[in-house]
Amino acid sequence: MAKVKRALNFESLKMQRTTSITILLIFLLAGIRFPVFGQGRIKFEGLTIKNETAFYKGKPFTGVSVATYEDNTLSEEVNWKDGKMDGMKTEYYQGAGIHARIGFRDNRRNGGFTYYYRNGRTKLKGTYRDNLLHDTLWSWYPSGGLQYLHVYDRGIKTGRMITWFSNGAVEQECMLIGGKPHGEMRNYYM
């Protein structure tokens, strides 16, 4: 009899765990957020900005601020930590999905960013380091074809640069060092 009870208890715990995970997934998929630390989720208008620091009720804000368009649809969500933008900032087209996602740390653009066309396709993708473009910057046409790629090192174009015509054929390519062409620049015609 003891073995049966133990098996039943194990099955009961397994079912409770599965139910808890299912409920959490439903909340996450529905976009419901739970403030773990800080002051939670508030309207941007409720913040006071002083010396590049956001305050809520007199204290540096930690949480998510939201702003809306006049029709009350979401225009942006910003993550804050100790009064500074920290984490992802998401901007929305009015009634048409995400316009941009930009990483921030201590009020400066840091990390990956992506801009989107209204049709949902990626427009621009790259990385910032201390508010400067860094690494490869990719751009696409609204149709989805590559438009250009540029490589940056702390805000300065360097390395290989390629642009494409909208039909996918290479338009121009060259090497850059310190923001200036180095060597041969090739231009192609359709």
mmCIF file of C-alpha atoms in Angstrom:
data_model
loop_
_atom_site.group_PDB
_atom_site.id
_atom_site.type_symbol
_atom_site.label_atom_id
_atom_site.label_comp_id
_atom_site.label_asym_id
_atom_site.label_seq_id
_atom_site.Cartn_x
_atom_site.Cartn_y
_atom_site.Cartn_z
ATOM 1 C CA MET A 1 0.000 0.000 0.000
ATOM 2 C CA ALA A 2 2.884 2.401 0.759
ATOM 3 C CA LYS A 3 4.228 1.988 -2.781
ATOM 4 C CA VAL A 4 0.862 2.942 -4.275
ATOM 5 C CA LYS A 5 0.605 6.121 -2.175
ATOM 6 C CA ARG A 6 4.103 7.177 -3.183
ATOM 7 C CA ALA A 7 3.307 6.634 -6.847
ATOM 8 C CA LEU A 8 0.075 8.608 -6.527
ATOM 9 C CA ASN A 9 1.882 11.488 -4.814
ATOM 10 C CA PHE A 10 4.514 11.538 -7.550
ATOM 11 C CA GLU A 11 1.815 11.604 -10.238
ATOM 12 C CA SER A 12 -0.005 14.382 -8.361
ATOM 13 C CA LEU A 13 3.167 16.501 -8.177
ATOM 14 C CA LYS A 14 3.888 15.858 -11.841
ATOM 15 C CA MET A 15 0.350 16.976 -12.775
ATOM 16 C CA GLN A 16 0.633 20.133 -10.605
ATOM 17 C CA ARG A 17 3.955 21.022 -12.232
ATOM 18 C CA THR A 18 2.532 20.486 -15.726
ATOM 19 C CA THR A 19 -0.519 22.615 -14.871
ATOM 20 C CA SER A 20 1.670 25.431 -13.473
ATOM 21 C CA ILE A 21 3.871 25.444 -16.569
ATOM 22 C CA THR A 22 0.817 25.456 -18.846
ATOM 23 C CA ILE A 23 -0.713 28.437 -17.018
ATOM 24 C CA LEU A 24 2.590 30.339 -17.167
ATOM 25 C CA LEU A 25 2.861 29.683 -20.923
ATOM 26 C CA ILE A 26 -0.696 30.924 -21.469
ATOM 27 C CA PHE A 27 0.120 34.174 -19.643
ATOM 28 C CA LEU A 28 3.366 34.627 -21.594
ATOM 29 C CA LEU A 29 1.697 33.990 -24.950
ATOM 30 C CA ALA A 30 -1.089 36.399 -24.048
ATOM 31 C CA GLY A 31 1.535 39.095 -23.395
ATOM 32 C CA ILE A 32 0.820 39.390 -19.681
ATOM 33 C CA ARG A 33 3.926 40.502 -17.827
ATOM 34 C CA PHE A 34 4.672 40.136 -14.171
ATOM 35 C CA PRO A 35 6.917 42.707 -12.517
ATOM 36 C CA VAL A 36 9.567 40.736 -10.699
ATOM 37 C CA PHE A 37 11.466 43.677 -9.242
ATOM 38 C CA GLY A 38 10.804 47.381 -9.197
ATOM 39 C CA GLN A 39 7.691 49.371 -9.732
ATOM 40 C CA GLY A 40 6.087 47.383 -12.569
ATOM 41 C CA ARG A 41 4.464 48.647 -15.745
ATOM 42 C CA ILE A 42 3.254 52.250 -16.025
ATOM 43 C CA LYS A 43 2.324 54.865 -18.621
ATOM 44 C CA PHE A 44 5.292 56.913 -19.824
ATOM 45 C CA GLU A 45 3.415 60.102 -18.927
ATOM 46 C CA GLY A 46 3.674 59.051 -15.264
ATOM 47 C CA LEU A 47 7.465 59.421 -15.340
ATOM 48 C CA THR A 48 9.405 62.576 -14.574
ATOM 49 C CA ILE A 49 12.703 62.902 -16.457
ATOM 50 C CA LYS A 50 15.406 64.881 -14.698
ATOM 51 C CA ASN A 51 19.098 64.882 -15.706
ATOM 52 C CA GLU A 52 18.545 61.908 -18.046
ATOM 53 C CA THR A 53 17.028 59.846 -15.214
ATOM 54 C CA ALA A 54 13.388 58.725 -15.065
ATOM 55 C CA PHE A 55 11.619 59.064 -11.733
ATOM 56 C CA TYR A 56 8.303 57.639 -10.594
ATOM 57 C CA LYS A 57 6.847 58.990 -7.349
ATOM 58 C CA GLY A 58 10.202 60.571 -6.530
ATOM 59 C CA LYS A 59 12.293 57.400 -6.950
ATOM 60 C CA PRO A 60 14.416 56.255 -9.928
ATOM 61 C CA PHE A 61 12.111 54.015 -11.947
ATOM 62 C CA THR A 62 12.694 50.309 -12.484
ATOM 63 C CA GLY A 63 10.142 48.562 -14.656
ATOM 64 C CA VAL A 64 8.466 49.056 -18.036
ATOM 65 C CA SER A 65 6.955 52.275 -19.356
ATOM 66 C CA VAL A 66 4.392 52.227 -22.137
ATOM 67 C CA ALA A 67 3.277 55.012 -24.452
ATOM 68 C CA THR A 68 0.227 54.989 -26.695
ATOM 69 C CA TYR A 69 -1.050 56.742 -29.799
ATOM 70 C CA GLU A 70 -4.138 58.972 -29.626
ATOM 71 C CA ASP A 71 -6.311 55.966 -30.505
ATOM 72 C CA ASN A 72 -4.894 54.191 -27.414
ATOM 73 C CA THR A 73 -2.875 51.621 -29.411
ATOM 74 C CA LEU A 74 0.639 50.898 -28.189
ATOM 75 C CA SER A 75 3.392 53.145 -29.579
ATOM 76 C CA GLU A 76 6.369 52.022 -27.451
ATOM 77 C CA GLU A 77 7.534 49.971 -24.490
ATOM 78 C CA VAL A 78 10.758 50.824 -22.669
ATOM 79 C CA ASN A 79 12.587 48.839 -19.988
ATOM 80 C CA TRP A 80 14.125 50.901 -17.176
ATOM 81 C CA LYS A 81 16.569 50.095 -14.385
ATOM 82 C CA ASP A 82 17.366 52.634 -11.667
ATOM 83 C CA GLY A 83 15.942 55.432 -13.827
ATOM 84 C CA LYS A 84 17.988 54.589 -16.935
ATOM 85 C CA MET A 85 16.823 52.883 -20.125
ATOM 86 C CA ASP A 86 18.166 49.381 -19.744
ATOM 87 C CA GLY A 87 17.066 46.413 -21.840
ATOM 88 C CA MET A 88 14.850 46.417 -24.888
ATOM 89 C CA LYS A 89 12.949 49.397 -26.249
ATOM 90 C CA THR A 90 10.195 48.351 -28.659
ATOM 91 C CA GLU A 91 8.536 50.878 -30.993
ATOM 92 C CA TYR A 92 5.284 50.099 -32.825
ATOM 93 C CA TYR A 93 3.679 51.327 -36.036
ATOM 94 C CA GLN A 94 0.203 52.662 -35.405
ATOM 95 C CA GLY A 95 -1.959 49.598 -35.913
ATOM 96 C CA ALA A 96 0.607 47.743 -38.010
ATOM 97 C CA GLY A 97 3.039 45.815 -35.787
ATOM 98 C CA ILE A 98 6.585 46.390 -34.593
ATOM 99 C CA HIS A 99 8.642 49.239 -36.071
ATOM 100 C CA ALA A 100 11.884 48.712 -34.104
ATOM 101 C CA ARG A 101 13.578 46.860 -31.262
ATOM 102 C CA ILE A 102 16.657 48.523 -29.828
ATOM 103 C CA GLY A 103 18.872 47.348 -26.959
ATOM 104 C CA PHE A 104 19.857 49.862 -24.271
ATOM 105 C CA ARG A 105 22.160 49.872 -21.255
ATOM 106 C CA ASP A 106 22.493 52.861 -18.937
ATOM 107 C CA ASN A 107 20.538 55.166 -21.344
ATOM 108 C CA ARG A 108 22.822 54.352 -24.268
ATOM 109 C CA ARG A 109 22.134 52.166 -27.278
ATOM 110 C CA ASN A 110 23.960 48.906 -26.594
ATOM 111 C CA GLY A 111 23.448 45.514 -28.155
ATOM 112 C CA GLY A 112 21.388 44.434 -31.094
ATOM 113 C CA PHE A 113 18.728 46.418 -32.910
ATOM 114 C CA THR A 114 16.281 45.642 -35.691
ATOM 115 C CA TYR A 115 14.006 47.935 -37.706
ATOM 116 C CA TYR A 116 11.038 46.551 -39.630
ATOM 117 C CA TYR A 117 8.947 47.609 -42.606
ATOM 118 C CA ARG A 118 5.188 47.862 -42.141
ATOM 119 C CA ASN A 119 4.873 44.536 -43.963
ATOM 120 C CA GLY A 120 6.809 42.883 -41.100
ATOM 121 C CA ARG A 121 9.989 42.218 -43.063
ATOM 122 C CA THR A 122 13.327 43.248 -41.622
ATOM 123 C CA LYS A 123 14.561 46.638 -42.843
ATOM 124 C CA LEU A 124 17.806 47.135 -40.897
ATOM 125 C CA LYS A 125 19.730 45.014 -38.417
ATOM 126 C CA GLY A 126 22.909 45.710 -36.523
ATOM 127 C CA THR A 127 24.626 46.267 -33.212
ATOM 128 C CA TYR A 128 25.475 49.262 -31.072
ATOM 129 C CA ARG A 129 28.324 49.501 -28.595
ATOM 130 C CA ASP A 130 28.228 52.549 -26.308
ATOM 131 C CA ASN A 131 25.818 54.379 -28.649
ATOM 132 C CA LEU A 132 27.992 53.778 -31.749
ATOM 133 C CA LEU A 133 27.368 51.376 -34.630
ATOM 134 C CA HIS A 134 29.622 48.374 -34.230
ATOM 135 C CA ASP A 135 30.009 45.192 -36.293
ATOM 136 C CA THR A 136 28.000 44.406 -39.445
ATOM 137 C CA LEU A 137 25.019 46.571 -40.397
ATOM 138 C CA TRP A 138 22.570 44.815 -42.745
ATOM 139 C CA SER A 139 19.831 46.507 -44.772
ATOM 140 C CA TRP A 140 17.068 44.918 -46.864
ATOM 141 C CA TYR A 141 14.625 46.139 -49.514
ATOM 142 C CA PRO A 142 10.888 45.916 -48.648
ATOM 143 C CA SER A 143 10.751 42.891 -50.976
ATOM 144 C CA GLY A 144 13.223 41.050 -48.709
ATOM 145 C CA GLY A 145 16.350 41.239 -50.887
ATOM 146 C CA LEU A 146 19.626 42.548 -49.434
ATOM 147 C CA GLN A 147 20.239 46.255 -50.037
ATOM 148 C CA TYR A 148 23.649 46.759 -48.394
ATOM 149 C CA LEU A 149 26.039 45.637 -45.724
ATOM 150 C CA HIS A 150 28.526 47.876 -44.002
ATOM 151 C CA VAL A 151 30.978 46.987 -41.262
ATOM 152 C CA TYR A 152 31.554 49.418 -38.399
ATOM 153 C CA ASP A 153 34.164 49.630 -35.691
ATOM 154 C CA ARG A 154 32.983 51.950 -32.902
ATOM 155 C CA GLY A 155 30.996 54.149 -35.297
ATOM 156 C CA ILE A 156 33.479 54.230 -38.167
ATOM 157 C CA LYS A 157 32.869 52.324 -41.407
ATOM 158 C CA THR A 158 35.670 49.846 -41.899
ATOM 159 C CA GLY A 159 36.111 46.592 -43.770
ATOM 160 C CA ARG A 160 34.035 45.326 -46.658
ATOM 161 C CA MET A 161 31.097 47.361 -47.984
ATOM 162 C CA ILE A 162 28.646 45.889 -50.504
ATOM 163 C CA THR A 163 25.453 47.304 -52.009
ATOM 164 C CA TRP A 164 22.988 45.380 -54.158
ATOM 165 C CA PHE A 165 20.446 46.395 -56.778
ATOM 166 C CA SER A 166 16.850 45.485 -55.957
ATOM 167 C CA ASN A 167 17.134 42.526 -58.367
ATOM 168 C CA GLY A 168 19.889 40.980 -56.196
ATOM 169 C CA ALA A 169 22.873 41.830 -58.429
ATOM 170 C CA VAL A 170 25.883 43.501 -56.787
ATOM 171 C CA GLU A 171 25.914 47.264 -57.399
ATOM 172 C CA GLN A 172 29.103 48.315 -55.614
ATOM 173 C CA GLU A 173 31.804 46.826 -53.391
ATOM 174 C CA CYS A 174 34.899 48.210 -51.762
ATOM 175 C CA MET A 175 37.091 48.040 -48.680
ATOM 176 C CA LEU A 176 37.119 50.845 -46.153
ATOM 177 C CA ILE A 177 39.710 51.675 -43.528
ATOM 178 C CA GLY A 178 38.941 54.405 -41.037
ATOM 179 C CA GLY A 179 35.845 55.401 -43.000
ATOM 180 C CA LYS A 180 37.746 55.956 -46.267
ATOM 181 C CA PRO A 181 37.951 53.746 -49.370
ATOM 182 C CA HIS A 182 41.076 51.603 -49.444
ATOM 183 C CA GLY A 183 42.099 49.969 -52.695
ATOM 184 C CA GLU A 184 39.802 49.360 -55.609
ATOM 185 C CA MET A 185 36.134 50.374 -55.604
ATOM 186 C CA ARG A 186 34.046 48.331 -58.020
ATOM 187 C CA ASN A 187 30.799 49.629 -59.510
ATOM 188 C CA TYR A 188 28.512 47.372 -61.522
ATOM 189 C CA TYR A 189 25.634 48.182 -63.850
ATOM 190 C CA MET A 190 22.420 46.271 -64.422
#
